[in-house]
PDB file of C-alpha atoms and ligand atoms in Angstrom:
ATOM      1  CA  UNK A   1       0.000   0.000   0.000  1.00 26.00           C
ATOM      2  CA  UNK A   2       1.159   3.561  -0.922  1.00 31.00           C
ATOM      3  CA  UNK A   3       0.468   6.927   0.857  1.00 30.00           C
ATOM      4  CA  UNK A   4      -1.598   8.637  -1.663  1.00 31.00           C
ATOM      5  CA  UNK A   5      -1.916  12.329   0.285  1.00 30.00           C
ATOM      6  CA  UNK A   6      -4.729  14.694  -0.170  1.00 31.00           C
ATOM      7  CA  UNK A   7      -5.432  16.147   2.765  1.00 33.00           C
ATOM      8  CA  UNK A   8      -7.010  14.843   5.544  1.00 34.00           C
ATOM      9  CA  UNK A   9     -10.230  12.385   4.387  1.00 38.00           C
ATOM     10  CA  UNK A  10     -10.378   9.242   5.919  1.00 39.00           C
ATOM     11  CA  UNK A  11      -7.508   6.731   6.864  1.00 36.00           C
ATOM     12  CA  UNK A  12      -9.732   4.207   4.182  1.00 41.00           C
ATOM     13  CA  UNK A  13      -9.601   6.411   1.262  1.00 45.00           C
ATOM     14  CA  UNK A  14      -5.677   7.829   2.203  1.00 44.00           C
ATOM     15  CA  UNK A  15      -4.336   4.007   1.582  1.00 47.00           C
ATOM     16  CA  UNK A  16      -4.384   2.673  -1.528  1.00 54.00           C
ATOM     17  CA  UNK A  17      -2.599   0.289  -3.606  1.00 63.00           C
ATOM     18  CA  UNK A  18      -3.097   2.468  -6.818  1.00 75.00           C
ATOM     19  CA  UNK A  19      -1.423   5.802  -7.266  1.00 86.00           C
ATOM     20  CA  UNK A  20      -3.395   8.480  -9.441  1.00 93.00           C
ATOM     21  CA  UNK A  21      -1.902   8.823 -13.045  1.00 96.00           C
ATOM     22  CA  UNK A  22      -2.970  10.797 -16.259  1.00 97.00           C
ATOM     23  CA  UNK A  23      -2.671   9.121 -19.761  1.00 97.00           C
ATOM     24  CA  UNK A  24      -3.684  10.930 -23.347  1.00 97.00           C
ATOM     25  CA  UNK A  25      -6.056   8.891 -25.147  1.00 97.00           C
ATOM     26  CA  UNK A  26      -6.175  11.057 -28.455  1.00 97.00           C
ATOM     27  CA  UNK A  27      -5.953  14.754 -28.123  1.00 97.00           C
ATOM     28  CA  UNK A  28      -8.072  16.076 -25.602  1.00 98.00           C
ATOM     29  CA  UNK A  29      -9.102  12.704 -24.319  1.00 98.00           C
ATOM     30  CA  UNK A  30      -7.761  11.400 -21.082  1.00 98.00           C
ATOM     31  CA  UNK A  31      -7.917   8.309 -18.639  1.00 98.00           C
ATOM     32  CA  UNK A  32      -7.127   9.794 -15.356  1.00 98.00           C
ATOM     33  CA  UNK A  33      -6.665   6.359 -13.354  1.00 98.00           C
ATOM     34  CA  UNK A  34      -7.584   6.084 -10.162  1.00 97.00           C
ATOM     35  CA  UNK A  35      -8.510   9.238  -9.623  1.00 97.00           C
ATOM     36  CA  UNK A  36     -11.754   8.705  -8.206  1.00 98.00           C
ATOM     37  CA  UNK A  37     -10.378   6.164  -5.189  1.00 96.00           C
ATOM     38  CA  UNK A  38      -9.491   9.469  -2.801  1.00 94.00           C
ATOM     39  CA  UNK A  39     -13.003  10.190  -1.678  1.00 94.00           C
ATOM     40  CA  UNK A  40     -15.032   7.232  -2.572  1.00 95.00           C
ATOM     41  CA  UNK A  41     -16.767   6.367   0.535  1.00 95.00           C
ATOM     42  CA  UNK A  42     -18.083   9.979   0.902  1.00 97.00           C
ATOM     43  CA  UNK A  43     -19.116   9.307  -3.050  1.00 97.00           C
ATOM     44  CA  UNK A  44     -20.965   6.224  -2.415  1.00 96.00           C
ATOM     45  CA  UNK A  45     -22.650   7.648   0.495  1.00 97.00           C
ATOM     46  CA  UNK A  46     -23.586  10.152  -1.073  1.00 98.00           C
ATOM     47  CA  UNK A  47     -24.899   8.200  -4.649  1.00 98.00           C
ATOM     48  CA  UNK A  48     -26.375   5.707  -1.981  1.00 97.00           C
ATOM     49  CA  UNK A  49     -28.659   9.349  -0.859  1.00 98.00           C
ATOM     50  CA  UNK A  50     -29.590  10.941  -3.967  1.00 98.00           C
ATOM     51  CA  UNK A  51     -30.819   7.768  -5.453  1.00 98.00           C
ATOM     52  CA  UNK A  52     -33.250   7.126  -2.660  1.00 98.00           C
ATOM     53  CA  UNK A  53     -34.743  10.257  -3.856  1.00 98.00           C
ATOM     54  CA  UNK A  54     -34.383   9.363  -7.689  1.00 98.00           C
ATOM     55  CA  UNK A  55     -34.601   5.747  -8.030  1.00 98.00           C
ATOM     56  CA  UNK A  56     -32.576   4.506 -10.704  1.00 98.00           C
ATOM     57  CA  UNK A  57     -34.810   2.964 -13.816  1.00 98.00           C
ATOM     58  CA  UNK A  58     -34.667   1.529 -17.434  1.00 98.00           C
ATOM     59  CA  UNK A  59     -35.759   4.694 -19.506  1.00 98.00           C
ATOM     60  CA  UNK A  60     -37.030   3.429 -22.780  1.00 98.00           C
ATOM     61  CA  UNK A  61     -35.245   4.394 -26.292  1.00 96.00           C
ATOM     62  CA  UNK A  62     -37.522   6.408 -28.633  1.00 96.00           C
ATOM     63  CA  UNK A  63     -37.612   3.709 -30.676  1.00 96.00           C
ATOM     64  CA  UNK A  64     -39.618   1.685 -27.862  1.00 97.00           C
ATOM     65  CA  UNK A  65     -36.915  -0.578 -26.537  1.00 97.00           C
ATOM     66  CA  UNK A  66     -35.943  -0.642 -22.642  1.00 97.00           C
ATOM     67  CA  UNK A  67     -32.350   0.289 -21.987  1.00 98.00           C
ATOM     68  CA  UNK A  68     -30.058  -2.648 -20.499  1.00 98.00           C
ATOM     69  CA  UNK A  69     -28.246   0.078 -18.036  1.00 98.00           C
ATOM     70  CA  UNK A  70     -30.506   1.595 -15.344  1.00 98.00           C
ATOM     71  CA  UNK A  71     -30.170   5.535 -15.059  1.00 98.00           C
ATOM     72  CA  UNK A  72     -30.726   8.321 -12.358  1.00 98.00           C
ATOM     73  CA  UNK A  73     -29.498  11.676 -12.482  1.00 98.00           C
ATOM     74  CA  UNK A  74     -28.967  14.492  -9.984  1.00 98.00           C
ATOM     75  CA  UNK A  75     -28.235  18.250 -10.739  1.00 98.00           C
ATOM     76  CA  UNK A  76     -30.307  21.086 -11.948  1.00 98.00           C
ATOM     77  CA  UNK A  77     -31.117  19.234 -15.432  1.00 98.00           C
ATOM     78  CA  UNK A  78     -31.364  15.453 -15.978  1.00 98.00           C
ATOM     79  CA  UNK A  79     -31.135  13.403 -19.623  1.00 98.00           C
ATOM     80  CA  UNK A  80     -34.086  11.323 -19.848  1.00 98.00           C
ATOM     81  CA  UNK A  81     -35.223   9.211 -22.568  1.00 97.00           C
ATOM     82  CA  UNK A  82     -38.608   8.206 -23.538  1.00 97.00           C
ATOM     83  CA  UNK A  83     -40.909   7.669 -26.886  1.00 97.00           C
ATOM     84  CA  UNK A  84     -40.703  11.318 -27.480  1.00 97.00           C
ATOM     85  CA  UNK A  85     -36.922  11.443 -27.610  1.00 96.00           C
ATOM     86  CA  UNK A  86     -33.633  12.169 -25.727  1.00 96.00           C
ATOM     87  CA  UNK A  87     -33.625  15.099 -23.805  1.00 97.00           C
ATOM     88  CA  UNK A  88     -32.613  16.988 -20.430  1.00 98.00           C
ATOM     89  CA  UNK A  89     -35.334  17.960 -17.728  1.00 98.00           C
ATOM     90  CA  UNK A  90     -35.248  19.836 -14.726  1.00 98.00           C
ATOM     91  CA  UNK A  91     -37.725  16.908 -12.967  1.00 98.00           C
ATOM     92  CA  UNK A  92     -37.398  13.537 -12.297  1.00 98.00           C
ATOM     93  CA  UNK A  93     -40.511  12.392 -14.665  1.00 98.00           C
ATOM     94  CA  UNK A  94     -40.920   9.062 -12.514  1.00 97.00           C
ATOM     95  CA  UNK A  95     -41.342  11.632  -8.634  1.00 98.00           C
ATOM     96  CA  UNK A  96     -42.637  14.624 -10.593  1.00 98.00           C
ATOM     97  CA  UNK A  97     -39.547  16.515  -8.290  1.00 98.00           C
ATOM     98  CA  UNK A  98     -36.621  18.790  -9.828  1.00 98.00           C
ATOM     99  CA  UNK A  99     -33.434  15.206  -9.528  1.00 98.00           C
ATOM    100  CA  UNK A 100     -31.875  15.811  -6.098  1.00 98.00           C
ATOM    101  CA  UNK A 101     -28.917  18.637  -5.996  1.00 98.00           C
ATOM    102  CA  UNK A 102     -25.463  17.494  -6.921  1.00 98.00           C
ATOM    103  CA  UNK A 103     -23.428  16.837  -4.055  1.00 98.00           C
ATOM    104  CA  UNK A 104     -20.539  18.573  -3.129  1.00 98.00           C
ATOM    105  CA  UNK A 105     -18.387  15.395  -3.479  1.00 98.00           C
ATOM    106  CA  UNK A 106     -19.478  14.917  -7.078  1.00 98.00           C
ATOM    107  CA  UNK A 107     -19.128  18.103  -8.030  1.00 98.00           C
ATOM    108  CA  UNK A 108     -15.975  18.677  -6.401  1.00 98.00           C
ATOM    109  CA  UNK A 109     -14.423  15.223  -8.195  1.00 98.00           C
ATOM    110  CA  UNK A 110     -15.553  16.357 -11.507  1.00 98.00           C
ATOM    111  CA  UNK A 111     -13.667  20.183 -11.452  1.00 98.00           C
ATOM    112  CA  UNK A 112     -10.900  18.718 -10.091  1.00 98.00           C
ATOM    113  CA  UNK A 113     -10.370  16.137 -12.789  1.00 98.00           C
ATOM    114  CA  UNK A 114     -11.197  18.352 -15.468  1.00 98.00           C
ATOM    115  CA  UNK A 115      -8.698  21.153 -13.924  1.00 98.00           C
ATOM    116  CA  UNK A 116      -5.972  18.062 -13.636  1.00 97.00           C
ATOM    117  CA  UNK A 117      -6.285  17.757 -17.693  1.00 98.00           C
ATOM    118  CA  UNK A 118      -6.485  21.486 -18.417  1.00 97.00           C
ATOM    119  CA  UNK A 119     -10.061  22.231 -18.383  1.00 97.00           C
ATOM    120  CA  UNK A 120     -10.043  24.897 -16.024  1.00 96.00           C
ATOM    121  CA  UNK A 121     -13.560  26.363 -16.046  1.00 93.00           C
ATOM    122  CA  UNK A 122     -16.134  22.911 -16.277  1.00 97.00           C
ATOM    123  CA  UNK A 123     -19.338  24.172 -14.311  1.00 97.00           C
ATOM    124  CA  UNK A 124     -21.289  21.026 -14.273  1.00 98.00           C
ATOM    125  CA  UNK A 125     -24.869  21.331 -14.234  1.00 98.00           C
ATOM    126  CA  UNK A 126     -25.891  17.545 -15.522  1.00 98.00           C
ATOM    127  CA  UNK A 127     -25.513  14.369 -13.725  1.00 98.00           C
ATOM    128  CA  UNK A 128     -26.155  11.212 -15.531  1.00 98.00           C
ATOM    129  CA  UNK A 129     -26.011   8.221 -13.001  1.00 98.00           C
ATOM    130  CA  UNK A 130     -25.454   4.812 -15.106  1.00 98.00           C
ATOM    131  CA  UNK A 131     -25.870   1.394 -13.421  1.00 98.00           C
ATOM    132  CA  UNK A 132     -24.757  -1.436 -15.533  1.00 98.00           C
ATOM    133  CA  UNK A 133     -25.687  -5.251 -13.547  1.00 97.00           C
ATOM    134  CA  UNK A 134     -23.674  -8.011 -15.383  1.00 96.00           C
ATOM    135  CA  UNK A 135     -24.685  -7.776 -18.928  1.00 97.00           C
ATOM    136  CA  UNK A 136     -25.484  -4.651 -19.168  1.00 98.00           C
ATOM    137  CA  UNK A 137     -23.991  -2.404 -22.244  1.00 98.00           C
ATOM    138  CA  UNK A 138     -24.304   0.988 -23.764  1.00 97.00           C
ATOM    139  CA  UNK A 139     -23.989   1.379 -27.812  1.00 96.00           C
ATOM    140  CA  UNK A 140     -21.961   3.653 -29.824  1.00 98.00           C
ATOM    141  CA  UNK A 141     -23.106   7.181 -29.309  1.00 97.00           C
ATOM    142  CA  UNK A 142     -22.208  10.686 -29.158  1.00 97.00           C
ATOM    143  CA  UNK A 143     -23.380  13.034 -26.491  1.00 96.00           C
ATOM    144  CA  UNK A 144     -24.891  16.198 -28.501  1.00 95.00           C
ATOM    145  CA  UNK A 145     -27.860  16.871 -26.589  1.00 94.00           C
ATOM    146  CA  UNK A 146     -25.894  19.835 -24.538  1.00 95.00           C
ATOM    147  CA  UNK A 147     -26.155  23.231 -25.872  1.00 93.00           C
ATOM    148  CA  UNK A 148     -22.872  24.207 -25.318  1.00 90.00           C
ATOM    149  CA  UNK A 149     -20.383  21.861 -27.023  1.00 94.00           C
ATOM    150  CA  UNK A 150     -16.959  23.573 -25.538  1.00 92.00           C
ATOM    151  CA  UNK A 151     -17.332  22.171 -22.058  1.00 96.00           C
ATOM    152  CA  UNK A 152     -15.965  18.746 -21.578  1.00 98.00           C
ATOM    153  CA  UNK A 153     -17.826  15.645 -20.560  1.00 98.00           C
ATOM    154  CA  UNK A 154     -16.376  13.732 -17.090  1.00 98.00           C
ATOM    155  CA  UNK A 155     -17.051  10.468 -16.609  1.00 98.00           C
ATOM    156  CA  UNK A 156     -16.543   8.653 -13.502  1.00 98.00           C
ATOM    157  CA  UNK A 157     -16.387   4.749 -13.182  1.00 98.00           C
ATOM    158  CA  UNK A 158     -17.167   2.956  -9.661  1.00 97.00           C
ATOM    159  CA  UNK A 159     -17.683  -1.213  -8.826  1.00 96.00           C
ATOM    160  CA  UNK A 160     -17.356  -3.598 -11.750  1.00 96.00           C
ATOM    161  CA  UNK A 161     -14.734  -3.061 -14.391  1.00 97.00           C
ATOM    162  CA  UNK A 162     -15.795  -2.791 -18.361  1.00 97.00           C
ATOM    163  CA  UNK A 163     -14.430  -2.022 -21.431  1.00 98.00           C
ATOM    164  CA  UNK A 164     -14.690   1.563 -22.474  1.00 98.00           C
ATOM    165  CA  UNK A 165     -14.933   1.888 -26.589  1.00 98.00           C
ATOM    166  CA  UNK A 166     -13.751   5.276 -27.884  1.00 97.00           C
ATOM    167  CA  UNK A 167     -14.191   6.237 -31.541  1.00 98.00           C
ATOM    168  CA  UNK A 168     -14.114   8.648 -33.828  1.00 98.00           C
ATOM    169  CA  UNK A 169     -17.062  11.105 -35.375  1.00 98.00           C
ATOM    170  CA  UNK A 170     -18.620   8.699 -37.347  1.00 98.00           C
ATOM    171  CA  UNK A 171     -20.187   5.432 -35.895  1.00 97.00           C
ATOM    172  CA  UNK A 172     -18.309   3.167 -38.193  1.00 97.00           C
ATOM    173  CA  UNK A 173     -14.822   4.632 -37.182  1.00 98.00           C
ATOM    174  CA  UNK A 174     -11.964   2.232 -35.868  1.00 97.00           C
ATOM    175  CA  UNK A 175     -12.359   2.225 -31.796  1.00 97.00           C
ATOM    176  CA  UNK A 176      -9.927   2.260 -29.324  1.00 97.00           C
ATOM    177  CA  UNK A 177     -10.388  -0.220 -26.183  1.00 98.00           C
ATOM    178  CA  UNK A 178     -10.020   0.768 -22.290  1.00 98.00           C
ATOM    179  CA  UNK A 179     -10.282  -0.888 -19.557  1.00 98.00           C
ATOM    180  CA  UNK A 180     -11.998   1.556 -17.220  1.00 98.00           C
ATOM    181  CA  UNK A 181     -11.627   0.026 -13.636  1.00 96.00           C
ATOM    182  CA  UNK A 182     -13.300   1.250 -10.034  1.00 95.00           C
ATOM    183  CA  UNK A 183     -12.279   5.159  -9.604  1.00 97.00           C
ATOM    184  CA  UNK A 184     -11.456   5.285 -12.630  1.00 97.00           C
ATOM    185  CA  UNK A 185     -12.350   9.071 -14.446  1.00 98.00           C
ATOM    186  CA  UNK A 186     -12.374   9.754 -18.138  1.00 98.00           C
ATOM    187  CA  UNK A 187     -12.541  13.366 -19.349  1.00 98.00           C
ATOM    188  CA  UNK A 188     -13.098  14.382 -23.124  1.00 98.00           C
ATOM    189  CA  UNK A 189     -13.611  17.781 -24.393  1.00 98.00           C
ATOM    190  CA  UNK A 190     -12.253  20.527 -27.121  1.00 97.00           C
ATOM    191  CA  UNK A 191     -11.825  18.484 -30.499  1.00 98.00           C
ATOM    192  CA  UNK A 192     -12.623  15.084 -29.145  1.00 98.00           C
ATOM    193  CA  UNK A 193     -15.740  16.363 -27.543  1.00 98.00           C
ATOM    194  CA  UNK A 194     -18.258  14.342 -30.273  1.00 98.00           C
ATOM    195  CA  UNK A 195     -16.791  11.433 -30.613  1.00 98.00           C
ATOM    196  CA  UNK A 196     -18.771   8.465 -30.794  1.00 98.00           C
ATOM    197  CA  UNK A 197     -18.123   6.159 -27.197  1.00 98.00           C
ATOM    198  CA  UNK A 198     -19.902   2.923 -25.630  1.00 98.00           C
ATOM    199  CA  UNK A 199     -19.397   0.059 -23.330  1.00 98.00           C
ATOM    200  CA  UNK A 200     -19.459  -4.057 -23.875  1.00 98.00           C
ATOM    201  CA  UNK A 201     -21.121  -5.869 -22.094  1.00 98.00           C
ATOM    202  CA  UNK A 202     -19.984  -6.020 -18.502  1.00 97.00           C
ATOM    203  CA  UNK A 203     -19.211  -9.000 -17.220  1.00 96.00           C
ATOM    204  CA  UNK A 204     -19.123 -10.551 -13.518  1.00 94.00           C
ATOM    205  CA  UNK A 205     -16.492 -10.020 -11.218  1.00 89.00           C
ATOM    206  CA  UNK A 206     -14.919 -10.388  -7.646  1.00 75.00           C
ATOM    207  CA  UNK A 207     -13.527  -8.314  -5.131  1.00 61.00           C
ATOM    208  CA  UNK A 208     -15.195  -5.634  -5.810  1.00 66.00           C
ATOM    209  CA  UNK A 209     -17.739  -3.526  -3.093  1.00 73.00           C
ATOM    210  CA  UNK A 210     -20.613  -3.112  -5.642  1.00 86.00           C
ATOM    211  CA  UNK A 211     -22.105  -6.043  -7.577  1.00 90.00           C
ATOM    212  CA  UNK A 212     -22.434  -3.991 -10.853  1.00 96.00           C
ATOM    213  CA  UNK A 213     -20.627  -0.956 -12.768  1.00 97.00           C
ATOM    214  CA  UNK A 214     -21.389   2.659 -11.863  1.00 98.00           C
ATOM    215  CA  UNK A 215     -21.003   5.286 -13.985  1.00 98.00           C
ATOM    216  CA  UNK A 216     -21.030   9.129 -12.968  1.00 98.00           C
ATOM    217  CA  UNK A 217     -21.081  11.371 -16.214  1.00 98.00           C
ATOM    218  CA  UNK A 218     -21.079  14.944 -15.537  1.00 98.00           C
ATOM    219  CA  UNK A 219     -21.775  17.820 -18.323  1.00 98.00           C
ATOM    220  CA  UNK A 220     -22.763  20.839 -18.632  1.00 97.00           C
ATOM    221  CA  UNK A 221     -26.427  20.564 -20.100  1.00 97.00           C
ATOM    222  CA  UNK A 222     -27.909  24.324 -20.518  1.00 96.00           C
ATOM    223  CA  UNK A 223     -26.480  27.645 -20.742  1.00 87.00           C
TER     224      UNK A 223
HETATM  225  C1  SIN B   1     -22.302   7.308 -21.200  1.00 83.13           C
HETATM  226  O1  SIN B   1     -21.724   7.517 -22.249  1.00 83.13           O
HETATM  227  O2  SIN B   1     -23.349   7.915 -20.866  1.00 83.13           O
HETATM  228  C2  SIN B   1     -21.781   6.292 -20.220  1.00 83.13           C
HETATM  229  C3  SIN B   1     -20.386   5.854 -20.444  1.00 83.13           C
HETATM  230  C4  SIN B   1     -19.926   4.902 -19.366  1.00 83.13           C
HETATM  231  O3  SIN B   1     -20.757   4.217 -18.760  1.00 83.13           O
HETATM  232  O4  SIN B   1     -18.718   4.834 -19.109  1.00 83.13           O
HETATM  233 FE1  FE2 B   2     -22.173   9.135 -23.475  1.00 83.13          FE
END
């Protein structure tokens, strides 16, 4: 185990055995490993919270089918899918309730790991919370239902590993493969900020304090 040394959080989340690193994916796309692990138990606490308020759900594609991951969201604006389209809303169309606020913690980990890769100004205002059980997967797509394109997108990954596919601006372009592991944090913006991304299938695994993949992706939705 290896002192990690933020500051003064909990003995649990000061000792880990991975040390926070940045990689480049493509230009202005990076993994930013383990960056997540610092502050996890006040994370999960604090996911374990919001979503008794917002239940997560399988929101149904326009096209009628029922999503394989299962999706909350907290924040001032939430994406929601249903037969009218893809879309963000300032309620929570299942409680009729604006989503619960974004917690400090969340919003805290998001600036600070767009700041780390140069993105000094990300005001989140968009939570998407994405809970994949074993099998669970999430298609090619581009996020393009923000209005303002030049923030970046943060994405945060928590329990189960998976396989992170990251493409180009076209859905048939050649893919690159990550493996996005527990704290995990993936931030793309500026010229990489439409490219086409997904996730295989997740599949089981041990040792891990949740029994299924989260994701955390933070944007900035409206104005
Ligand atoms: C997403 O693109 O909304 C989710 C990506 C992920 O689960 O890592
Ligand atoms: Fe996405």
């Amino acid at each position: 185990m290896r002192f990690v040394g933020f500051g003064k959080e909990k003995l649990m989340d000061l000792f880990t055995d991975q040390q926070p690193t940045v990689q480049q994916i493509v230009k202005d796309a990076y993994l930013l490993k383990s960056f997540a692990l610092r502050n996890q138990t006040q994370l999960l606490a604090d996911l374990t919270q919001l979503l008794e308020a917002s239940p997560l759900r399988n929101m149904v594609t326009p096209g009628g089918f029922s999503m394989s991951v299962a999706m909350s969201n907290c924040g001032e604006l939430g994406w929601v899918s249903d037969r009218k389209g893809y879309r963000y809303a300032t309620h929570d169309p299942l409680t009729d309730k604006p989503w619960p606020a974004m917690p400090n913690s969340f919003r805290t980990l998001a600036q600070q790991s767009a700041s780390a890769v140069g993105y000094e100004n990300f005001h989140p205002d968009a939570c998407l919370i994405n809970q994949y059980k074993v099998g669970a997967r999430m298609s090619l797509h581009q996020d393009k239902n923000e209005l303002d394109f030049n923030q970046p997108i943060v994405s945060v990954s928590l329990g189960l590993p998976a396989i992170f596919q990251f493409g180009g601006f076209e859905r048939a372009d050649k893919t690159v493969s990550l493996l996005l592991e527990h704290g995990d944090v993936v931030v793309w913006g500026g010229e990489s900020r439409l490219r086409f991304h997904g996730i295989l299938p997740v599949k089981a695994g041990q040792n891990t304090a949740l029994n299924c993949r989260i994701n955390l992706t933070f944007r900035r939705a409206g104005k």
